[in-house]
Amino acid sequence: MTSPLPLGSTIGIVGGGQLGRMLSIAAARLGYRTIILEPQDDCPAAQTANEHLVAPYDDADALVALAKDCAVVTYEFENVPVEAAIALNAKVPVFPPPAALEAAQDRVTEKTTLNAMDIATAKFVKVDSDEDLIAGLEAFGGNGILKTRRLGYDGKGQRLFRNATAEDAKDAYVAMGSVPLILESLVPFEREISVIAARSKDGHVEAYDPAENVHRNGILHTSTVPASISDATAEAAREVARKILAGLDYVGVIGVELFVLPDGSVLANEIAPRVHNSGHWTEAACAISQFEQHIRAVAGLPLGDPRRHSDCVMENLIGDDILRTPQLLAEPDLVLHLYGKAEARPGRKMGHFTRINRG
Ligand code: AMP
């Protein structure tokens, strides 16, 4: 057993969005302080953390200050510059390990890493020109999804091809911004699920039940637990998470998104080396939320029991959905969580709620 961070220790969090906010609340509940590193002034996490370093994520002075004041540093988004994480890690433990960031930031590296762990994914080819795309589409029978390798999220930077010809592929590379791309074969999935799992410093792993996810306009809409999958599929999904956590010598919570095929087998789509939107239901339907689980892991505390006490559906509040707040608050067995964002822009995640079903 590793010794836990003493009470009152400070945990650094790179990134100041809603995930950082919820992590800082969980840290406070366990008796820890938090410092956020986030260039944006009035960010959701700054409202709940003890301190806010207002600086770019790769600002050398800010990183030195963060390392000096924190016993451990974590992050709430996967596009933290890897060099910054490595520089920090030389001075203070950074969890999850920077290698997990590296694996998650580039879709080709991610799939290559997963395949090397014997985890199945969609077939894929690198695309750095229209010629690469034409060859890839030919190999995949004219069907595929073209994605940017880096910095894509919530379905941004993607183009779908169905029964495509070489003519359809013309100019696609430039239209996607002339950046490194990946073409993935089109997966005929029956449903999308995710597993939220955690690994402690001493290698203990706990996984929550898989959630079934529905997206709208490329953004997560609902996560339903239990997912409509067999026990064997749920176990296969958990096993994928366990392999990734062990393979990366991981510490903290990870989100693993998977496709479920008609035969019940799973393909891994994406990993998020952080707490994940599709795990927000855990704050309402489990004794230990994914946020507390992550803080426990990075602080060297024993992991909590991930079992859920209720079935539930989590729904995101996007943009003007926040106007539903009064009606939602009137519902019994509904847990609402808002992120403290003043302006409700279209497509902006403003909060979420979880309806629990006590059966
Ligand atoms: P991603 O950004 O990789 O999470 O993709 C966004 C969404 O596009 C996923 O949640 C799926 O609904 C869909 N999608 C992504 N990749 C594939 C694929 N290879 N085959 C079929 N659908 C996909």
mmCIF file of C-alpha atoms and ligand atoms in Angstrom:
data_model
loop_
_atom_site.group_PDB
_atom_site.id
_atom_site.type_symbol
_atom_site.label_atom_id
_atom_site.label_comp_id
_atom_site.label_asym_id
_atom_site.label_seq_id
_atom_site.Cartn_x
_atom_site.Cartn_y
_atom_site.Cartn_z
ATOM 1 C CA MET A 1 0.000 0.000 0.000
ATOM 2 C CA THR A 2 1.429 3.377 -1.027
ATOM 3 C CA SER A 3 1.126 6.084 1.627
ATOM 4 C CA PRO A 4 -1.705 8.522 0.913
ATOM 5 C CA LEU A 5 -1.255 12.268 0.513
ATOM 6 C CA PRO A 6 -1.555 13.887 3.934
ATOM 7 C CA LEU A 7 -4.753 15.847 4.599
ATOM 8 C CA GLY A 8 -4.444 19.440 3.480
ATOM 9 C CA SER A 9 -2.058 18.580 0.635
ATOM 10 C CA THR A 10 -2.571 20.397 -2.633
ATOM 11 C CA ILE A 11 -3.508 18.714 -5.896
ATOM 12 C CA GLY A 12 -2.783 20.570 -9.140
ATOM 13 C CA ILE A 13 -5.299 20.311 -11.967
ATOM 14 C CA VAL A 14 -4.314 21.353 -15.483
ATOM 15 C CA GLY A 15 -7.450 22.648 -17.193
ATOM 16 C CA GLY A 16 -10.281 24.692 -15.743
ATOM 17 C CA GLY A 17 -13.465 23.323 -17.334
ATOM 18 C CA GLN A 18 -16.358 21.497 -15.717
ATOM 19 C CA LEU A 19 -14.331 18.325 -15.214
ATOM 20 C CA GLY A 20 -11.738 20.298 -13.242
ATOM 21 C CA ARG A 21 -14.569 21.866 -11.283
ATOM 22 C CA MET A 22 -16.018 18.500 -10.307
ATOM 23 C CA LEU A 23 -12.552 17.136 -9.479
ATOM 24 C CA SER A 24 -11.838 20.097 -7.212
ATOM 25 C CA ILE A 25 -15.139 19.593 -5.379
ATOM 26 C CA ALA A 26 -14.285 15.903 -4.877
ATOM 27 C CA ALA A 27 -10.793 16.827 -3.667
ATOM 28 C CA ALA A 28 -12.232 19.289 -1.133
ATOM 29 C CA ARG A 29 -14.572 16.607 0.200
ATOM 30 C CA LEU A 30 -11.545 14.403 0.864
ATOM 31 C CA GLY A 31 -9.696 17.190 2.668
ATOM 32 C CA TYR A 32 -7.387 18.347 -0.123
ATOM 33 C CA ARG A 33 -6.728 21.752 -1.660
ATOM 34 C CA THR A 34 -6.621 22.341 -5.414
ATOM 35 C CA ILE A 35 -4.848 24.739 -7.751
ATOM 36 C CA ILE A 36 -6.103 25.097 -11.324
ATOM 37 C CA LEU A 37 -3.838 25.990 -14.232
ATOM 38 C CA GLU A 38 -6.056 27.561 -16.878
ATOM 39 C CA PRO A 39 -5.509 30.576 -19.156
ATOM 40 C CA GLN A 40 -9.185 31.525 -19.191
ATOM 41 C CA ASP A 41 -10.101 33.939 -16.447
ATOM 42 C CA ASP A 42 -13.547 33.014 -15.183
ATOM 43 C CA CYS A 43 -13.543 29.275 -15.799
ATOM 44 C CA PRO A 44 -15.849 26.724 -14.120
ATOM 45 C CA ALA A 45 -13.063 25.185 -12.007
ATOM 46 C CA ALA A 46 -11.750 28.529 -10.732
ATOM 47 C CA GLN A 47 -15.059 29.004 -8.916
ATOM 48 C CA THR A 48 -14.503 25.888 -6.799
ATOM 49 C CA ALA A 49 -10.709 25.424 -6.586
ATOM 50 C CA ASN A 50 -8.632 27.100 -3.866
ATOM 51 C CA GLU A 51 -6.354 28.880 -6.327
ATOM 52 C CA HIS A 52 -6.234 29.677 -10.006
ATOM 53 C CA LEU A 53 -3.003 30.155 -11.945
ATOM 54 C CA VAL A 54 -4.030 32.184 -14.984
ATOM 55 C CA ALA A 55 -1.476 31.152 -17.608
ATOM 56 C CA PRO A 56 -1.141 29.001 -20.724
ATOM 57 C CA TYR A 57 -0.836 25.256 -20.064
ATOM 58 C CA ASP A 58 2.787 25.276 -21.252
ATOM 59 C CA ASP A 59 3.882 28.452 -19.476
ATOM 60 C CA ALA A 60 7.282 27.597 -17.946
ATOM 61 C CA ASP A 61 6.909 29.837 -14.870
ATOM 62 C CA ALA A 62 3.400 28.623 -14.167
ATOM 63 C CA LEU A 63 4.526 24.996 -14.414
ATOM 64 C CA VAL A 64 7.347 25.667 -11.937
ATOM 65 C CA ALA A 65 4.878 27.342 -9.552
ATOM 66 C CA LEU A 66 2.424 24.469 -9.889
ATOM 67 C CA ALA A 67 5.131 21.877 -9.201
ATOM 68 C CA LYS A 68 6.336 23.843 -6.172
ATOM 69 C CA ASP A 69 2.925 24.149 -4.556
ATOM 70 C CA CYS A 70 1.430 20.751 -5.347
ATOM 71 C CA ALA A 71 2.044 17.252 -4.015
ATOM 72 C CA VAL A 72 0.645 15.711 -7.186
ATOM 73 C CA VAL A 73 -0.673 17.067 -10.476
ATOM 74 C CA THR A 74 -3.469 15.720 -12.648
ATOM 75 C CA TYR A 75 -5.367 17.052 -15.645
ATOM 76 C CA GLU A 76 -8.927 17.284 -16.891
ATOM 77 C CA PHE A 77 -8.474 17.232 -20.673
ATOM 78 C CA GLU A 78 -6.378 15.126 -23.010
ATOM 79 C CA ASN A 79 -4.833 17.897 -25.051
ATOM 80 C CA VAL A 80 -2.494 19.069 -22.314
ATOM 81 C CA PRO A 81 0.845 19.595 -24.133
ATOM 82 C CA VAL A 82 2.827 16.389 -23.542
ATOM 83 C CA GLU A 83 6.064 18.384 -23.079
ATOM 84 C CA ALA A 84 4.405 20.354 -20.250
ATOM 85 C CA ALA A 85 3.276 17.144 -18.568
ATOM 86 C CA ILE A 86 6.767 15.645 -18.908
ATOM 87 C CA ALA A 87 8.392 18.828 -17.531
ATOM 88 C CA LEU A 88 6.017 18.777 -14.569
ATOM 89 C CA ASN A 89 6.554 15.059 -14.003
ATOM 90 C CA ALA A 90 10.273 15.692 -13.525
ATOM 91 C CA LYS A 91 9.424 17.762 -10.440
ATOM 92 C CA VAL A 92 6.173 16.343 -9.079
ATOM 93 C CA PRO A 93 4.241 13.128 -9.792
ATOM 94 C CA VAL A 94 1.809 13.588 -12.684
ATOM 95 C CA PHE A 95 -1.119 11.150 -12.875
ATOM 96 C CA PRO A 96 -2.309 9.727 -15.235
ATOM 97 C CA PRO A 97 1.214 9.255 -16.654
ATOM 98 C CA PRO A 98 2.172 11.530 -19.582
ATOM 99 C CA ALA A 99 2.441 8.383 -21.749
ATOM 100 C CA ALA A 100 -1.358 8.115 -21.527
ATOM 101 C CA LEU A 101 -1.687 11.648 -22.897
ATOM 102 C CA GLU A 102 0.645 10.787 -25.712
ATOM 103 C CA ALA A 103 -1.391 7.702 -26.608
ATOM 104 C CA ALA A 104 -4.689 9.610 -26.545
ATOM 105 C CA GLN A 105 -3.698 12.732 -28.482
ATOM 106 C CA ASP A 106 -3.220 11.179 -31.888
ATOM 107 C CA ARG A 107 -5.807 8.775 -33.278
ATOM 108 C CA VAL A 108 -3.185 6.716 -35.135
ATOM 109 C CA THR A 109 -0.954 6.367 -32.047
ATOM 110 C CA GLU A 110 -4.052 5.561 -30.010
ATOM 111 C CA LYS A 111 -5.218 2.738 -32.282
ATOM 112 C CA THR A 112 -1.674 1.420 -32.714
ATOM 113 C CA THR A 113 -1.245 1.382 -28.917
ATOM 114 C CA LEU A 114 -4.571 -0.412 -28.432
ATOM 115 C CA ASN A 115 -3.867 -2.987 -31.154
ATOM 116 C CA ALA A 116 -0.461 -3.698 -29.569
ATOM 117 C CA MET A 117 -2.366 -4.518 -26.352
ATOM 118 C CA ASP A 118 -4.456 -7.021 -28.332
ATOM 119 C CA ILE A 119 -7.489 -4.724 -28.258
ATOM 120 C CA ALA A 120 -9.554 -4.637 -31.460
ATOM 121 C CA THR A 121 -10.411 -1.300 -33.133
ATOM 122 C CA ALA A 122 -11.843 -0.235 -36.471
ATOM 123 C CA LYS A 123 -9.399 -0.784 -39.344
ATOM 124 C CA PHE A 124 -7.547 2.401 -40.187
ATOM 125 C CA VAL A 125 -5.016 4.021 -42.520
ATOM 126 C CA LYS A 126 -3.022 7.228 -42.196
ATOM 127 C CA VAL A 127 -4.081 9.894 -44.689
ATOM 128 C CA ASP A 128 -1.667 12.636 -45.721
ATOM 129 C CA SER A 129 -2.973 13.254 -49.238
ATOM 130 C CA ASP A 130 -5.994 12.633 -51.492
ATOM 131 C CA GLU A 131 -4.105 9.621 -52.906
ATOM 132 C CA ASP A 132 -3.873 8.039 -49.436
ATOM 133 C CA LEU A 133 -7.596 8.627 -49.003
ATOM 134 C CA ILE A 134 -8.496 7.068 -52.354
ATOM 135 C CA ALA A 135 -6.366 4.004 -51.557
ATOM 136 C CA GLY A 136 -7.934 3.733 -48.095
ATOM 137 C CA LEU A 137 -11.492 4.028 -49.378
ATOM 138 C CA GLU A 138 -10.760 1.353 -51.959
ATOM 139 C CA ALA A 139 -9.458 -0.929 -49.206
ATOM 140 C CA PHE A 140 -12.616 -0.303 -47.101
ATOM 141 C CA GLY A 141 -15.127 -0.795 -49.950
ATOM 142 C CA GLY A 142 -15.805 2.933 -50.395
ATOM 143 C CA ASN A 143 -16.982 3.438 -46.793
ATOM 144 C CA GLY A 144 -15.158 5.140 -43.985
ATOM 145 C CA ILE A 145 -14.866 8.079 -41.615
ATOM 146 C CA LEU A 146 -12.113 10.578 -42.235
ATOM 147 C CA LYS A 147 -10.968 12.290 -39.044
ATOM 148 C CA THR A 148 -8.237 14.682 -38.009
ATOM 149 C CA ARG A 149 -5.594 12.719 -36.113
ATOM 150 C CA ARG A 150 -5.252 15.373 -33.423
ATOM 151 C CA LEU A 151 -7.507 17.840 -31.593
ATOM 152 C CA GLY A 152 -10.832 16.422 -32.766
ATOM 153 C CA TYR A 153 -13.590 16.203 -30.194
ATOM 154 C CA ASP A 154 -17.388 15.976 -30.030
ATOM 155 C CA GLY A 155 -17.442 14.805 -33.664
ATOM 156 C CA LYS A 156 -15.597 17.905 -34.925
ATOM 157 C CA GLY A 157 -13.117 17.459 -37.791
ATOM 158 C CA GLN A 158 -14.840 14.418 -39.307
ATOM 159 C CA ARG A 159 -16.222 13.485 -42.722
ATOM 160 C CA LEU A 160 -18.294 10.428 -43.568
ATOM 161 C CA PHE A 161 -17.861 8.541 -46.859
ATOM 162 C CA ARG A 162 -20.422 6.012 -48.090
ATOM 163 C CA ASN A 163 -19.993 4.121 -51.374
ATOM 164 C CA ALA A 164 -17.448 6.768 -52.262
ATOM 165 C CA THR A 165 -15.501 6.936 -55.516
ATOM 166 C CA ALA A 166 -12.115 8.509 -56.197
ATOM 167 C CA GLU A 167 -14.029 11.597 -57.388
ATOM 168 C CA ASP A 168 -15.680 11.983 -53.939
ATOM 169 C CA ALA A 169 -12.269 11.886 -52.287
ATOM 170 C CA LYS A 170 -10.879 14.680 -54.454
ATOM 171 C CA ASP A 171 -9.786 17.737 -52.458
ATOM 172 C CA ALA A 172 -10.897 16.179 -49.160
ATOM 173 C CA TYR A 173 -7.404 16.481 -47.700
ATOM 174 C CA VAL A 174 -7.285 20.253 -48.290
ATOM 175 C CA ALA A 175 -10.906 20.663 -47.180
ATOM 176 C CA MET A 176 -9.993 19.020 -43.853
ATOM 177 C CA GLY A 177 -7.242 21.604 -43.356
ATOM 178 C CA SER A 178 -4.211 19.800 -44.875
ATOM 179 C CA VAL A 179 -3.423 18.308 -41.472
ATOM 180 C CA PRO A 180 -2.557 14.665 -40.649
ATOM 181 C CA LEU A 181 -5.712 12.580 -41.012
ATOM 182 C CA ILE A 182 -6.893 9.042 -40.361
ATOM 183 C CA LEU A 183 -9.446 7.079 -42.369
ATOM 184 C CA GLU A 184 -11.308 4.535 -40.272
ATOM 185 C CA SER A 185 -13.438 1.747 -41.673
ATOM 186 C CA LEU A 186 -17.125 2.289 -40.991
ATOM 187 C CA VAL A 187 -18.125 0.169 -38.002
ATOM 188 C CA PRO A 188 -21.661 -1.295 -38.264
ATOM 189 C CA PHE A 189 -22.195 -0.914 -34.544
ATOM 190 C CA GLU A 190 -25.422 -1.746 -32.761
ATOM 191 C CA ARG A 191 -24.814 0.628 -29.898
ATOM 192 C CA GLU A 192 -22.112 2.741 -28.283
ATOM 193 C CA ILE A 193 -20.999 2.156 -24.727
ATOM 194 C CA SER A 194 -18.253 3.386 -22.448
ATOM 195 C CA VAL A 195 -16.481 2.056 -19.412
ATOM 196 C CA ILE A 196 -15.153 4.272 -16.671
ATOM 197 C CA ALA A 197 -12.419 2.505 -14.728
ATOM 198 C CA ALA A 198 -9.697 3.437 -12.293
ATOM 199 C CA ARG A 199 -6.300 2.097 -11.317
ATOM 200 C CA SER A 200 -4.563 2.852 -8.038
ATOM 201 C CA LYS A 201 -0.836 3.382 -7.507
ATOM 202 C CA ASP A 202 -0.497 -0.210 -6.321
ATOM 203 C CA GLY A 203 -2.177 -1.555 -9.470
ATOM 204 C CA HIS A 204 -5.646 -2.249 -8.108
ATOM 205 C CA VAL A 205 -8.400 -1.739 -10.730
ATOM 206 C CA GLU A 206 -12.097 -0.968 -10.267
ATOM 207 C CA ALA A 207 -14.550 -0.502 -13.150
ATOM 208 C CA TYR A 208 -18.029 0.999 -13.182
ATOM 209 C CA ASP A 209 -20.834 -0.659 -15.119
ATOM 210 C CA PRO A 210 -20.731 0.238 -18.824
ATOM 211 C CA ALA A 211 -23.018 3.092 -19.861
ATOM 212 C CA GLU A 212 -24.902 3.170 -23.141
ATOM 213 C CA ASN A 213 -24.330 6.474 -24.890
ATOM 214 C CA VAL A 214 -26.432 8.373 -27.401
ATOM 215 C CA HIS A 215 -24.948 11.356 -29.231
ATOM 216 C CA ARG A 216 -26.743 14.289 -30.840
ATOM 217 C CA ASN A 217 -24.941 16.570 -33.261
ATOM 218 C CA GLY A 218 -21.707 14.851 -32.273
ATOM 219 C CA ILE A 219 -22.159 15.707 -28.573
ATOM 220 C CA LEU A 220 -23.041 13.202 -25.858
ATOM 221 C CA HIS A 221 -26.768 13.465 -25.173
ATOM 222 C CA THR A 222 -27.545 10.649 -22.735
ATOM 223 C CA SER A 223 -25.750 7.914 -20.834
ATOM 224 C CA THR A 224 -28.002 5.091 -19.657
ATOM 225 C CA VAL A 225 -27.056 2.498 -17.072
ATOM 226 C CA PRO A 226 -27.397 -0.396 -17.347
ATOM 227 C CA ALA A 227 -26.620 -0.555 -21.056
ATOM 228 C CA SER A 228 -28.721 -2.986 -23.126
ATOM 229 C CA ILE A 229 -25.882 -5.489 -23.452
ATOM 230 C CA SER A 230 -25.231 -9.034 -22.278
ATOM 231 C CA ASP A 231 -23.093 -9.788 -19.235
ATOM 232 C CA ALA A 232 -20.458 -11.174 -21.616
ATOM 233 C CA THR A 233 -20.298 -7.873 -23.543
ATOM 234 C CA ALA A 234 -20.088 -5.898 -20.301
ATOM 235 C CA GLU A 235 -17.242 -8.102 -19.149
ATOM 236 C CA ALA A 236 -15.475 -7.770 -22.515
ATOM 237 C CA ALA A 237 -15.723 -3.976 -22.189
ATOM 238 C CA ARG A 238 -14.314 -4.046 -18.651
ATOM 239 C CA GLU A 239 -11.518 -6.321 -19.828
ATOM 240 C CA VAL A 240 -10.544 -3.775 -22.509
ATOM 241 C CA ALA A 241 -10.305 -1.111 -19.798
ATOM 242 C CA ARG A 242 -8.243 -3.382 -17.535
ATOM 243 C CA LYS A 243 -5.776 -4.135 -20.354
ATOM 244 C CA ILE A 244 -5.321 -0.435 -21.132
ATOM 245 C CA LEU A 245 -4.832 0.522 -17.487
ATOM 246 C CA ALA A 246 -2.230 -2.194 -16.938
ATOM 247 C CA GLY A 247 -0.532 -1.573 -20.293
ATOM 248 C CA LEU A 248 -0.055 2.134 -19.585
ATOM 249 C CA ASP A 249 0.900 1.592 -15.911
ATOM 250 C CA TYR A 250 -1.912 4.014 -15.325
ATOM 251 C CA VAL A 251 -2.964 5.835 -12.169
ATOM 252 C CA GLY A 252 -6.371 7.564 -12.082
ATOM 253 C CA VAL A 253 -9.683 7.296 -13.909
ATOM 254 C CA ILE A 254 -9.934 6.540 -17.618
ATOM 255 C CA GLY A 255 -12.895 6.676 -19.991
ATOM 256 C CA VAL A 256 -12.958 4.062 -22.759
ATOM 257 C CA GLU A 257 -15.487 4.451 -25.578
ATOM 258 C CA LEU A 258 -16.475 1.273 -27.390
ATOM 259 C CA PHE A 259 -18.672 0.111 -30.249
ATOM 260 C CA VAL A 260 -20.828 -2.966 -29.672
ATOM 261 C CA LEU A 261 -21.188 -5.107 -32.796
ATOM 262 C CA PRO A 262 -24.306 -7.169 -33.605
ATOM 263 C CA ASP A 263 -22.565 -10.346 -32.340
ATOM 264 C CA GLY A 264 -21.957 -8.700 -28.954
ATOM 265 C CA SER A 265 -18.217 -8.250 -29.408
ATOM 266 C CA VAL A 266 -16.650 -4.831 -28.813
ATOM 267 C CA LEU A 267 -14.231 -2.557 -30.677
ATOM 268 C CA ALA A 268 -12.451 0.243 -28.823
ATOM 269 C CA ASN A 269 -13.048 3.675 -30.363
ATOM 270 C CA GLU A 270 -11.358 6.213 -28.109
ATOM 271 C CA ILE A 271 -9.684 6.531 -24.754
ATOM 272 C CA ALA A 272 -9.888 9.620 -22.569
ATOM 273 C CA PRO A 273 -7.154 9.695 -19.911
ATOM 274 C CA ARG A 274 -9.354 11.572 -17.453
ATOM 275 C CA VAL A 275 -12.796 11.608 -15.934
ATOM 276 C CA HIS A 276 -15.396 11.425 -18.687
ATOM 277 C CA ASN A 277 -18.775 12.953 -19.510
ATOM 278 C CA SER A 278 -20.298 9.472 -19.831
ATOM 279 C CA GLY A 279 -19.328 8.828 -16.192
ATOM 280 C CA HIS A 280 -21.220 11.769 -14.685
ATOM 281 C CA TRP A 281 -24.050 9.427 -13.694
ATOM 282 C CA THR A 282 -21.762 7.925 -11.037
ATOM 283 C CA GLU A 283 -22.214 10.978 -8.801
ATOM 284 C CA ALA A 284 -25.934 10.165 -8.514
ATOM 285 C CA ALA A 285 -26.128 6.385 -8.789
ATOM 286 C CA CYS A 286 -22.979 5.205 -6.954
ATOM 287 C CA ALA A 287 -21.677 5.898 -3.460
ATOM 288 C CA ILE A 288 -18.313 6.861 -4.950
ATOM 289 C CA SER A 289 -18.356 9.086 -8.055
ATOM 290 C CA GLN A 290 -15.775 8.935 -10.836
ATOM 291 C CA PHE A 291 -14.451 12.280 -9.517
ATOM 292 C CA GLU A 292 -13.837 10.965 -6.019
ATOM 293 C CA GLN A 293 -12.413 7.763 -7.517
ATOM 294 C CA HIS A 294 -9.899 9.798 -9.526
ATOM 295 C CA ILE A 295 -8.862 11.883 -6.528
ATOM 296 C CA ARG A 296 -8.536 8.708 -4.434
ATOM 297 C CA ALA A 297 -6.292 7.164 -7.104
ATOM 298 C CA VAL A 298 -3.959 10.135 -7.582
ATOM 299 C CA ALA A 299 -3.804 10.767 -3.825
ATOM 300 C CA GLY A 300 -2.804 7.175 -3.086
ATOM 301 C CA LEU A 301 -6.025 6.410 -1.194
ATOM 302 C CA PRO A 302 -7.807 3.071 -1.584
ATOM 303 C CA LEU A 303 -10.233 2.989 -4.507
ATOM 304 C CA GLY A 304 -13.951 3.021 -3.723
ATOM 305 C CA ASP A 305 -16.596 0.443 -4.565
ATOM 306 C CA PRO A 306 -17.908 1.260 -8.074
ATOM 307 C CA ARG A 307 -21.204 -0.621 -7.720
ATOM 308 C CA ARG A 308 -24.315 1.410 -8.521
ATOM 309 C CA HIS A 309 -27.264 1.517 -6.151
ATOM 310 C CA SER A 310 -29.762 2.618 -8.834
ATOM 311 C CA ASP A 311 -30.379 2.406 -12.537
ATOM 312 C CA CYS A 312 -30.181 5.844 -14.098
ATOM 313 C CA VAL A 313 -30.064 8.081 -17.150
ATOM 314 C CA MET A 314 -27.700 11.065 -17.319
ATOM 315 C CA GLU A 315 -28.550 13.835 -19.780
ATOM 316 C CA ASN A 316 -26.395 16.791 -20.787
ATOM 317 C CA LEU A 317 -27.753 20.330 -20.740
ATOM 318 C CA ILE A 318 -26.443 21.993 -23.894
ATOM 319 C CA GLY A 319 -26.858 25.741 -24.539
ATOM 320 C CA ASP A 320 -30.436 26.850 -23.891
ATOM 321 C CA ASP A 321 -31.289 23.494 -22.289
ATOM 322 C CA ILE A 322 -30.283 25.249 -19.105
ATOM 323 C CA LEU A 323 -33.643 27.033 -19.231
ATOM 324 C CA ARG A 324 -35.177 23.684 -18.215
ATOM 325 C CA THR A 325 -33.664 24.053 -14.739
ATOM 326 C CA PRO A 326 -36.894 25.020 -12.862
ATOM 327 C CA GLN A 327 -38.841 22.015 -14.223
ATOM 328 C CA LEU A 328 -35.931 19.670 -13.581
ATOM 329 C CA LEU A 329 -35.583 20.826 -9.992
ATOM 330 C CA ALA A 330 -39.240 19.992 -9.419
ATOM 331 C CA GLU A 331 -38.696 16.328 -10.331
ATOM 332 C CA PRO A 332 -38.077 13.792 -7.572
ATOM 333 C CA ASP A 333 -35.018 11.538 -7.831
ATOM 334 C CA LEU A 334 -33.241 13.925 -10.160
ATOM 335 C CA VAL A 335 -29.711 15.126 -9.388
ATOM 336 C CA LEU A 336 -28.809 18.384 -11.156
ATOM 337 C CA HIS A 337 -25.278 19.654 -11.644
ATOM 338 C CA LEU A 338 -24.573 23.036 -13.276
ATOM 339 C CA TYR A 339 -21.121 24.240 -14.271
ATOM 340 C CA GLY A 340 -21.328 27.945 -13.371
ATOM 341 C CA LYS A 341 -21.036 29.144 -16.978
ATOM 342 C CA ALA A 342 -22.720 32.516 -17.332
ATOM 343 C CA GLU A 343 -23.313 32.457 -21.077
ATOM 344 C CA ALA A 344 -25.398 29.690 -22.719
ATOM 345 C CA ARG A 345 -23.872 29.493 -26.200
ATOM 346 C CA PRO A 346 -25.202 26.902 -28.699
ATOM 347 C CA GLY A 347 -23.320 23.603 -28.309
ATOM 348 C CA ARG A 348 -21.841 24.627 -24.945
ATOM 349 C CA LYS A 349 -22.105 22.102 -22.113
ATOM 350 C CA MET A 350 -23.860 24.028 -19.320
ATOM 351 C CA GLY A 351 -24.588 21.189 -16.927
ATOM 352 C CA HIS A 352 -26.116 17.744 -16.688
ATOM 353 C CA PHE A 353 -28.670 15.886 -14.666
ATOM 354 C CA THR A 354 -29.187 12.276 -13.689
ATOM 355 C CA ARG A 355 -32.587 10.687 -13.178
ATOM 356 C CA ILE A 356 -32.216 7.800 -10.817
ATOM 357 C CA ASN A 357 -34.627 4.893 -10.715
ATOM 358 C CA ARG A 358 -34.765 3.424 -7.258
ATOM 359 C CA GLY A 359 -36.821 0.509 -8.643
HETATM 360 P P1 AMP B 1 -15.246 10.068 -32.211
HETATM 361 O O1 AMP B 1 -14.864 11.500 -32.340
HETATM 362 O O2 AMP B 1 -14.207 9.112 -32.680
HETATM 363 O O3 AMP B 1 -15.770 9.728 -30.833
HETATM 364 O O4 AMP B 1 -16.499 9.866 -33.192
HETATM 365 C C1 AMP B 1 -17.742 10.528 -32.986
HETATM 366 C C2 AMP B 1 -18.891 9.595 -33.324
HETATM 367 O O5 AMP B 1 -18.838 9.214 -34.706
HETATM 368 C C3 AMP B 1 -18.865 8.280 -32.563
HETATM 369 O O6 AMP B 1 -19.447 8.425 -31.293
HETATM 370 C C4 AMP B 1 -19.635 7.384 -33.486
HETATM 371 O O7 AMP B 1 -21.029 7.608 -33.353
HETATM 372 C C5 AMP B 1 -19.210 7.846 -34.858
HETATM 373 N N1 AMP B 1 -18.039 7.084 -35.324
HETATM 374 C C6 AMP B 1 -16.757 7.370 -35.062
HETATM 375 N N2 AMP B 1 -15.920 6.506 -35.639
HETATM 376 C C7 AMP B 1 -16.680 5.622 -36.296
HETATM 377 C C8 AMP B 1 -16.403 4.473 -37.108
HETATM 378 N N3 AMP B 1 -15.156 4.087 -37.383
HETATM 379 N N4 AMP B 1 -17.449 3.793 -37.635
HETATM 380 C C9 AMP B 1 -18.730 4.195 -37.390
HETATM 381 N N5 AMP B 1 -19.054 5.275 -36.644
HETATM 382 C C10 AMP B 1 -18.064 5.988 -36.096
#
